[in-house]
Amino acid sequence: MAHFQFLVGILILLSALADGSLHRIPLHRSPNFKRTREAIVAEQLYVDHKYNLNTTANGFPMEQLSNFNNFQYYGNISIGTPGQVFSVQFDTGSANLWVPSAQCSSPACVQHKLYYSNMSSTFQSNGSVFDITYLEGTVAGFMSQDLVSVAGLRGVLQTFGEVTTETGTNFLNSSFDGILGMAFPPLAVNLVTPFFQNLYHHKLVQQPVFSFLLRNNGTTASYGGELILGGSDPALYRGQLTYVTVSNPEYWQFVTDSIQMGNTVISRGSAAIADTGTSLLLAPLAQYTQIAGIFKVNSLGYFRCRKISSWPTLNFRISGVSFKVPPQNYILQEGAYCTLAIVSSNQEFWILGDVFLGLYYTIFDVGNQRLGFANVNSTGSTLGQMGVFTMLLSFILLKLWVH
């Protein structure tokens, strides 16, 4: 009886570790990633356009998209029956899913995986057209419906874009095939229900919550972190979560208490957006100008280097808690000169890309329209949990063998 109770106790513990309500998607970073001044300037232009959402000439909403040295994080999804696998960028700064169509002959489409509707038994025609404008080109096509699955979840019927025309070369060398937007419904082209909201509506995830761990240490590591659908994993962060209410439920936008560069107050009460589809930190022009003055940044975006650790820490105060970005994370050295991974924006809000999000585990609580931040646990990972599982299983076998 004692042996039985021991075994039951261990099995309960193992069951708690293997939480089936969490659906994990491994994220990857492109091996081509390299942050340079040129890439920073290009991305700055991209983000400025991305957040200038207007309507195109034919009346359709547009979202600015582009690719800059493949800085994005991406993972796999499956569309159709049988499943056709695509690598997509999981982007909290947009709200639509789109992939290249088999009807697209543009160079960027030909070099990526194409969706073949005639090979899927679950395809449903939609036919409404869309036109998405991005820097130096456009993607255009039509909407379709098919089963979309990810992380072992049963497929959900999702409306998505089939790109049939791509102008420009922005996606030509990208490591991903398409975009999966994770912002709020009002931001979606054609008011399509975003994928995650669709999953929750069909009760395929238990909680209306998803969370990101973005690894930003190293530029060629294949493991870029993970996206968890349906909740969060305390093993991936340390300390308490700090929550802040979403102030504009289109983007994942919130209000900061203050932002400081060292002892210099840059702003009080500035809005900020958590954007997993952006690499940099973007500040409103007036606030960037103040920061640039501290570093004596020249007209080309460079300043004289000294020991990077001697520069001040950037401090975002959110819901009464300080979230610090050390200079090693926001300064890039190029020979005798340095440049900032902080750039100016035409918007009146900050945009927090992976320079910030790579330091902090981030929970996107759709149901309560709030964000949660906590320090990344550098030792916590699903691999760590598997190690615990292995140790416990070995211990069980040892106990049974001894007795």
Short mmCIF file of C-alpha atoms in Angstrom, two decimals:
data_model
loop_
_atom_site.label_atom_id
_atom_site.label_comp_id
_atom_site.label_asym_id
_atom_site.label_seq_id
_atom_site.Cartn_x
_atom_site.Cartn_y
_atom_site.Cartn_z
CA MET A 1 0.00 0.00 0.00
CA ALA A 2 2.84 2.39 0.83
CA HIS A 3 4.40 1.75 -2.57
CA PHE A 4 1.07 2.47 -4.25
CA GLN A 5 0.60 5.75 -2.37
CA PHE A 6 4.16 6.77 -3.23
CA LEU A 7 3.57 6.08 -6.92
CA VAL A 8 0.24 7.92 -6.94
CA GLY A 9 1.87 10.96 -5.32
CA ILE A 10 4.62 11.06 -7.91
CA LEU A 11 2.13 10.67 -10.75
CA ILE A 12 0.07 13.59 -9.42
CA LEU A 13 3.21 15.71 -9.31
CA LEU A 14 4.13 14.76 -12.87
CA SER A 15 0.62 15.54 -14.00
CA ALA A 16 0.88 19.01 -12.51
CA LEU A 17 4.11 19.61 -14.38
CA ALA A 18 2.70 18.49 -17.70
CA ASP A 19 -0.06 21.11 -17.91
CA GLY A 20 -2.13 20.12 -20.91
CA SER A 21 -3.91 23.49 -20.95
CA LEU A 22 -0.76 25.18 -22.26
CA HIS A 23 -0.01 24.84 -25.95
CA ARG A 24 3.61 25.66 -26.77
CA ILE A 25 5.01 26.87 -30.07
CA PRO A 26 8.81 26.92 -30.36
CA LEU A 27 10.04 30.19 -31.82
CA HIS A 28 13.08 30.56 -34.05
CA ARG A 29 15.27 33.45 -35.05
CA SER A 30 16.68 33.66 -38.51
CA PRO A 31 20.36 32.63 -38.82
CA ASN A 32 20.70 35.66 -41.13
CA PHE A 33 19.92 38.09 -38.33
CA LYS A 34 22.43 40.88 -37.95
CA ARG A 35 21.67 44.25 -36.39
CA THR A 36 23.51 47.04 -38.18
CA ARG A 37 22.96 50.78 -38.47
CA GLU A 38 21.52 50.25 -41.96
CA ALA A 39 19.08 47.65 -40.64
CA ILE A 40 18.07 49.98 -37.80
CA VAL A 41 17.31 52.82 -40.23
CA ALA A 42 15.30 50.52 -42.49
CA GLU A 43 13.31 49.15 -39.59
CA GLN A 44 12.65 52.65 -38.29
CA LEU A 45 11.00 53.53 -41.61
CA TYR A 46 9.06 50.28 -41.56
CA VAL A 47 7.61 50.81 -38.11
CA ASP A 48 6.69 54.41 -38.85
CA HIS A 49 4.66 53.18 -41.80
CA LYS A 50 3.28 50.16 -39.93
CA TYR A 51 1.64 52.37 -37.30
CA ASN A 52 0.35 54.95 -39.78
CA LEU A 53 -2.76 52.89 -40.48
CA ASN A 54 -5.01 54.55 -43.03
CA THR A 55 -7.17 53.30 -45.88
CA THR A 56 -5.89 52.59 -49.35
CA ALA A 57 -7.28 54.19 -52.46
CA ASN A 58 -9.85 51.42 -52.89
CA GLY A 59 -11.08 51.83 -49.33
CA PHE A 60 -9.49 48.80 -47.70
CA PRO A 61 -7.58 49.14 -44.41
CA MET A 62 -3.86 48.79 -44.81
CA GLU A 63 -1.06 47.64 -42.56
CA GLN A 64 2.54 48.44 -43.42
CA LEU A 65 4.75 45.34 -43.59
CA SER A 66 8.32 44.66 -44.54
CA ASN A 67 11.37 42.54 -43.78
CA PHE A 68 14.63 43.83 -42.33
CA ASN A 69 17.49 41.36 -42.10
CA ASN A 70 15.04 38.76 -40.79
CA PHE A 71 14.96 40.10 -37.25
CA GLN A 72 11.56 38.55 -36.63
CA TYR A 73 10.66 35.56 -34.51
CA TYR A 74 8.71 32.88 -36.31
CA GLY A 75 7.16 29.44 -35.79
CA ASN A 76 5.06 26.87 -37.61
CA ILE A 77 1.34 26.52 -38.27
CA SER A 78 -0.67 24.13 -40.43
CA ILE A 79 -3.41 25.12 -42.89
CA GLY A 80 -5.86 22.74 -44.57
CA THR A 81 -6.56 18.99 -44.66
CA PRO A 82 -4.11 17.38 -44.97
CA GLY A 83 -2.10 20.10 -43.28
CA GLN A 84 0.19 22.37 -45.28
CA VAL A 85 2.92 23.70 -42.97
CA PHE A 86 3.97 27.36 -43.01
CA SER A 87 6.45 29.40 -41.00
CA VAL A 88 4.77 32.58 -39.81
CA GLN A 89 5.81 35.63 -37.84
CA PHE A 90 3.66 35.92 -34.69
CA ASP A 91 3.04 39.66 -34.62
CA THR A 92 1.22 41.42 -31.77
CA GLY A 93 1.34 44.62 -33.85
CA SER A 94 -1.12 43.35 -36.49
CA ALA A 95 -4.29 41.25 -36.54
CA ASN A 96 -4.50 39.22 -39.79
CA LEU A 97 -3.18 35.86 -40.95
CA TRP A 98 -1.91 35.67 -44.51
CA VAL A 99 0.31 33.32 -46.53
CA PRO A 100 1.39 33.17 -50.20
CA SER A 101 -1.13 31.59 -52.55
CA ALA A 102 -0.39 29.00 -55.23
CA GLN A 103 -1.82 31.62 -57.61
CA CYS A 104 1.07 34.00 -56.82
CA SER A 105 4.02 34.11 -59.23
CA SER A 106 5.88 37.05 -57.67
CA PRO A 107 9.54 36.25 -56.83
CA ALA A 108 8.95 36.47 -53.07
CA CYS A 109 6.06 33.99 -53.32
CA VAL A 110 7.96 31.52 -55.49
CA GLN A 111 10.77 31.34 -52.90
CA HIS A 112 8.36 30.48 -50.07
CA LYS A 113 5.79 27.82 -49.32
CA LEU A 114 2.52 28.29 -51.17
CA TYR A 115 -1.02 27.44 -50.08
CA TYR A 116 -2.84 25.11 -52.50
CA SER A 117 -6.57 25.33 -51.85
CA ASN A 118 -7.28 22.52 -54.33
CA MET A 119 -5.23 20.14 -52.16
CA SER A 120 -7.33 20.76 -49.03
CA SER A 121 -10.61 18.95 -48.43
CA THR A 122 -11.62 21.56 -45.83
CA PHE A 123 -11.08 24.67 -47.99
CA GLN A 124 -13.99 27.11 -48.23
CA SER A 125 -14.11 30.01 -50.63
CA ASN A 126 -14.58 33.54 -49.30
CA GLY A 127 -13.46 35.72 -52.18
CA SER A 128 -13.34 39.16 -50.55
CA VAL A 129 -10.25 41.02 -51.72
CA PHE A 130 -7.58 42.70 -49.63
CA ASP A 131 -4.70 45.02 -50.37
CA ILE A 132 -1.99 45.53 -47.75
CA THR A 133 0.48 48.34 -48.36
CA TYR A 134 3.96 48.13 -46.86
CA LEU A 135 7.18 50.03 -47.37
CA GLU A 136 8.29 49.94 -51.05
CA GLY A 137 5.49 47.68 -52.22
CA THR A 138 2.23 45.88 -51.55
CA VAL A 139 0.78 42.45 -51.02
CA ALA A 140 -2.68 41.81 -52.39
CA GLY A 141 -5.00 38.89 -52.87
CA PHE A 142 -8.24 37.44 -51.57
CA MET A 143 -9.65 35.92 -48.42
CA SER A 144 -10.20 32.18 -47.99
CA GLN A 145 -11.29 29.88 -45.16
CA ASP A 146 -9.70 26.64 -44.02
CA LEU A 147 -8.75 24.76 -40.89
CA VAL A 148 -5.72 26.28 -39.18
CA SER A 149 -3.95 24.38 -36.42
CA VAL A 150 -0.93 25.01 -34.24
CA ALA A 151 0.81 23.42 -31.24
CA GLY A 152 -1.22 20.22 -31.44
CA LEU A 153 -4.58 22.01 -31.25
CA ARG A 154 -7.50 20.77 -33.30
CA GLY A 155 -7.90 22.94 -36.39
CA VAL A 156 -10.28 25.89 -36.31
CA LEU A 157 -11.98 27.31 -39.40
CA GLN A 158 -10.13 30.59 -39.98
CA THR A 159 -10.51 33.36 -42.53
CA PHE A 160 -7.07 34.28 -43.85
CA GLY A 161 -5.46 36.06 -46.76
CA GLU A 162 -4.08 34.32 -49.83
CA VAL A 163 -1.45 36.64 -51.30
CA THR A 164 -1.53 36.56 -55.10
CA THR A 165 0.58 39.64 -55.85
CA GLU A 166 3.67 40.92 -54.08
CA THR A 167 5.55 43.96 -55.35
CA GLY A 168 8.99 44.94 -54.16
CA THR A 169 11.63 42.64 -52.69
CA ASN A 170 10.91 42.99 -48.97
CA PHE A 171 9.86 39.38 -48.41
CA LEU A 172 12.26 37.90 -50.93
CA ASN A 173 14.80 36.58 -48.41
CA SER A 174 12.62 36.38 -45.29
CA SER A 175 12.82 33.23 -43.17
CA PHE A 176 9.04 33.12 -42.75
CA ASP A 177 6.27 32.57 -45.28
CA GLY A 178 3.54 34.76 -43.83
CA ILE A 179 2.23 36.77 -40.89
CA LEU A 180 -0.07 35.72 -38.05
CA GLY A 181 -1.37 38.84 -36.32
CA MET A 182 -2.25 38.71 -32.62
CA ALA A 183 -3.62 42.21 -31.98
CA PHE A 184 -7.29 43.04 -31.36
CA PRO A 185 -10.18 42.61 -33.87
CA PRO A 186 -10.70 46.34 -34.70
CA LEU A 187 -7.22 46.34 -36.27
CA ALA A 188 -7.94 43.45 -38.66
CA VAL A 189 -8.30 43.97 -42.40
CA ASN A 190 -11.92 43.27 -43.44
CA LEU A 191 -12.75 42.96 -39.71
CA VAL A 192 -11.69 39.30 -39.76
CA THR A 193 -11.71 37.61 -36.33
CA PRO A 194 -8.02 37.20 -35.38
CA PHE A 195 -6.74 33.64 -35.00
CA PHE A 196 -6.30 33.61 -31.22
CA GLN A 197 -9.76 35.06 -30.55
CA ASN A 198 -11.12 32.42 -32.90
CA LEU A 199 -9.36 29.66 -30.93
CA TYR A 200 -10.84 30.89 -27.66
CA HIS A 201 -14.32 31.34 -29.14
CA HIS A 202 -14.27 27.67 -30.16
CA LYS A 203 -12.98 26.68 -26.69
CA LEU A 204 -9.73 25.24 -28.03
CA VAL A 205 -7.78 27.09 -25.35
CA GLN A 206 -8.94 27.24 -21.75
CA GLN A 207 -7.97 30.84 -21.03
CA PRO A 208 -8.06 33.93 -23.30
CA VAL A 209 -4.35 34.45 -22.62
CA PHE A 210 -1.15 33.97 -24.57
CA SER A 211 2.42 34.69 -23.55
CA PHE A 212 5.83 35.19 -25.15
CA LEU A 213 9.34 34.31 -24.14
CA LEU A 214 11.71 35.97 -26.63
CA ARG A 215 15.36 34.99 -26.36
CA ASN A 216 17.59 37.84 -27.53
CA ASN A 217 20.97 36.50 -26.39
CA GLY A 218 22.90 35.62 -29.51
CA THR A 219 22.04 36.18 -33.15
CA THR A 220 22.31 32.70 -34.65
CA ALA A 221 20.72 30.49 -32.00
CA SER A 222 17.93 28.42 -33.51
CA TYR A 223 15.95 28.56 -30.26
CA GLY A 224 14.34 31.97 -30.10
CA GLY A 225 11.99 31.25 -27.22
CA GLU A 226 8.37 30.17 -27.26
CA LEU A 227 4.80 31.33 -27.62
CA ILE A 228 2.30 29.75 -25.21
CA LEU A 229 -1.39 29.71 -26.11
CA GLY A 230 -3.94 29.44 -23.32
CA GLY A 231 -1.93 30.77 -20.39
CA SER A 232 1.59 31.26 -19.10
CA ASP A 233 4.38 29.22 -17.52
CA PRO A 234 5.77 30.41 -14.15
CA ALA A 235 8.95 28.43 -14.84
CA LEU A 236 9.82 30.95 -17.54
CA TYR A 237 9.86 34.02 -15.31
CA ARG A 238 10.97 34.98 -11.82
CA GLY A 239 9.40 37.26 -9.27
CA GLN A 240 5.92 38.72 -9.45
CA LEU A 241 4.02 39.66 -12.56
CA THR A 242 3.23 43.34 -13.01
CA TYR A 243 -0.05 43.98 -14.84
CA VAL A 244 -1.08 47.10 -16.72
CA THR A 245 -4.42 47.79 -18.42
CA VAL A 246 -4.60 48.08 -22.21
CA SER A 247 -5.52 51.68 -22.99
CA ASN A 248 -6.30 51.24 -26.68
CA PRO A 249 -7.72 47.76 -27.48
CA GLU A 250 -6.61 47.76 -31.09
CA TYR A 251 -2.90 47.48 -30.36
CA TRP A 252 -1.42 46.12 -27.14
CA GLN A 253 -1.07 49.70 -25.92
CA PHE A 254 -0.73 50.86 -22.32
CA VAL A 255 0.34 53.92 -20.32
CA THR A 256 3.72 54.09 -18.57
CA ASP A 257 4.25 55.95 -15.29
CA SER A 258 7.52 57.44 -16.47
CA ILE A 259 10.55 56.78 -18.68
CA GLN A 260 14.07 57.74 -17.58
CA MET A 261 17.50 57.55 -19.13
CA GLY A 262 19.70 57.29 -16.08
CA ASN A 263 18.68 60.21 -13.86
CA THR A 264 17.11 62.17 -16.70
CA VAL A 265 13.31 62.00 -16.90
CA ILE A 266 12.34 61.58 -20.55
CA SER A 267 8.58 61.49 -20.10
CA ARG A 268 5.73 60.98 -17.68
CA GLY A 269 2.54 59.19 -18.71
CA SER A 270 3.66 58.20 -22.20
CA ALA A 271 1.76 55.49 -24.06
CA ALA A 272 3.66 52.40 -25.24
CA ILE A 273 2.87 49.37 -27.40
CA ALA A 274 4.22 45.84 -26.93
CA ASP A 275 5.06 44.63 -30.45
CA THR A 276 6.63 41.20 -31.03
CA GLY A 277 6.94 42.04 -34.73
CA THR A 278 9.40 44.85 -34.06
CA SER A 279 13.05 44.61 -33.08
CA LEU A 280 13.79 48.12 -31.84
CA LEU A 281 12.61 50.71 -29.35
CA LEU A 282 10.87 53.64 -31.01
CA ALA A 283 10.26 56.91 -29.17
CA PRO A 284 8.20 59.97 -30.10
CA LEU A 285 10.42 62.47 -31.90
CA ALA A 286 10.68 64.96 -29.03
CA GLN A 287 11.64 62.24 -26.55
CA TYR A 288 14.13 60.67 -28.95
CA THR A 289 15.72 64.10 -29.48
CA GLN A 290 16.24 64.39 -25.73
CA ILE A 291 17.86 60.93 -25.60
CA ALA A 292 20.04 61.67 -28.64
CA GLY A 293 21.28 64.80 -26.89
CA ILE A 294 22.52 62.73 -23.93
CA PHE A 295 24.66 60.61 -26.26
CA LYS A 296 25.55 63.47 -28.64
CA VAL A 297 24.27 61.43 -31.58
CA ASN A 298 25.31 62.97 -34.91
CA SER A 299 23.14 63.44 -38.02
CA LEU A 300 24.06 59.94 -39.24
CA GLY A 301 22.91 58.31 -36.00
CA TYR A 302 26.37 57.60 -34.54
CA PHE A 303 28.18 58.75 -31.42
CA ARG A 304 31.66 58.24 -29.98
CA CYS A 305 31.93 54.95 -28.13
CA ARG A 306 33.25 54.42 -24.66
CA LYS A 307 32.83 51.40 -22.42
CA ILE A 308 29.20 50.47 -23.09
CA SER A 309 28.46 49.52 -19.48
CA SER A 310 29.33 53.09 -18.45
CA TRP A 311 26.30 54.51 -20.25
CA PRO A 312 23.03 55.00 -18.32
CA THR A 313 20.26 52.41 -17.97
CA LEU A 314 16.92 53.06 -19.66
CA ASN A 315 14.13 52.66 -17.10
CA PHE A 316 10.46 52.14 -17.92
CA ARG A 317 8.26 52.50 -14.84
CA ILE A 318 5.03 50.56 -15.31
CA SER A 319 2.31 50.22 -12.64
CA GLY A 320 4.79 51.37 -10.02
CA VAL A 321 7.52 48.86 -10.98
CA SER A 322 10.81 49.59 -12.77
CA PHE A 323 11.66 47.64 -15.92
CA LYS A 324 15.25 48.36 -16.85
CA VAL A 325 16.99 48.05 -20.22
CA PRO A 326 20.80 48.02 -19.73
CA PRO A 327 22.99 49.88 -22.23
CA GLN A 328 24.32 46.54 -23.54
CA ASN A 329 20.82 45.93 -24.90
CA TYR A 330 20.15 49.27 -26.58
CA ILE A 331 23.64 50.23 -27.83
CA LEU A 332 25.29 48.70 -30.89
CA GLN A 333 29.04 49.18 -31.37
CA GLU A 334 30.52 49.51 -34.85
CA GLY A 335 34.25 50.10 -34.55
CA ALA A 336 35.07 53.39 -32.81
CA TYR A 337 31.46 54.51 -33.03
CA CYS A 338 28.20 53.36 -31.50
CA THR A 339 24.57 53.67 -32.52
CA LEU A 340 21.33 53.33 -30.60
CA ALA A 341 18.69 50.63 -31.01
CA ILE A 342 16.38 53.47 -29.96
CA VAL A 343 15.09 55.53 -32.87
CA SER A 344 12.55 58.28 -33.45
CA SER A 345 8.96 57.72 -34.44
CA ASN A 346 6.30 59.93 -35.99
CA GLN A 347 3.84 58.51 -33.46
CA GLU A 348 3.00 59.94 -30.05
CA PHE A 349 3.69 56.62 -28.32
CA TRP A 350 6.62 54.32 -27.68
CA ILE A 351 6.90 51.00 -29.52
CA LEU A 352 8.60 48.28 -27.48
CA GLY A 353 10.19 45.58 -29.63
CA ASP A 354 12.44 42.75 -28.60
CA VAL A 355 15.10 45.09 -27.16
CA PHE A 356 12.58 45.37 -24.29
CA LEU A 357 10.48 42.21 -24.69
CA GLY A 358 13.57 40.00 -24.83
CA LEU A 359 14.28 40.96 -21.22
CA TYR A 360 10.77 40.47 -19.87
CA TYR A 361 8.37 37.56 -20.06
CA THR A 362 5.16 39.07 -21.42
CA ILE A 363 1.58 37.91 -20.87
CA PHE A 364 -1.09 39.12 -23.28
CA ASP A 365 -4.39 38.79 -21.42
CA VAL A 366 -7.07 39.14 -24.08
CA GLY A 367 -9.98 38.50 -21.72
CA ASN A 368 -9.04 41.20 -19.22
CA GLN A 369 -7.41 43.48 -21.80
CA ARG A 370 -4.18 43.77 -19.87
CA LEU A 371 -0.47 43.02 -20.20
CA GLY A 372 1.72 41.30 -17.62
CA PHE A 373 5.49 41.68 -17.38
CA ALA A 374 8.06 39.79 -15.32
CA ASN A 375 11.80 39.21 -15.44
CA VAL A 376 12.82 36.36 -17.72
CA ASN A 377 14.06 33.32 -15.83
CA SER A 378 17.29 32.54 -17.62
CA THR A 379 17.27 28.98 -16.27
CA GLY A 380 13.58 28.27 -16.71
CA SER A 381 12.40 26.48 -19.85
CA THR A 382 10.33 23.59 -21.00
CA LEU A 383 13.57 21.68 -21.32
CA GLY A 384 14.11 22.31 -17.64
CA GLN A 385 10.72 20.80 -16.89
CA MET A 386 11.56 17.77 -18.99
CA GLY A 387 14.70 17.40 -16.92
CA VAL A 388 12.59 17.31 -13.78
CA PHE A 389 10.30 14.77 -15.42
CA THR A 390 13.25 12.54 -16.28
CA MET A 391 14.68 12.74 -12.79
CA LEU A 392 11.36 11.86 -11.18
CA LEU A 393 10.74 8.99 -13.57
CA SER A 394 14.21 7.61 -12.83
CA PHE A 395 13.51 7.91 -9.13
CA ILE A 396 10.26 5.94 -9.51
CA LEU A 397 11.99 3.16 -11.41
CA LEU A 398 14.76 3.05 -8.81
CA LYS A 399 12.25 2.74 -5.95
CA LEU A 400 10.39 -0.04 -7.74
CA TRP A 401 13.64 -1.87 -8.54
CA VAL A 402 14.94 -1.59 -4.97
CA HIS A 403 11.70 -2.97 -3.53
#
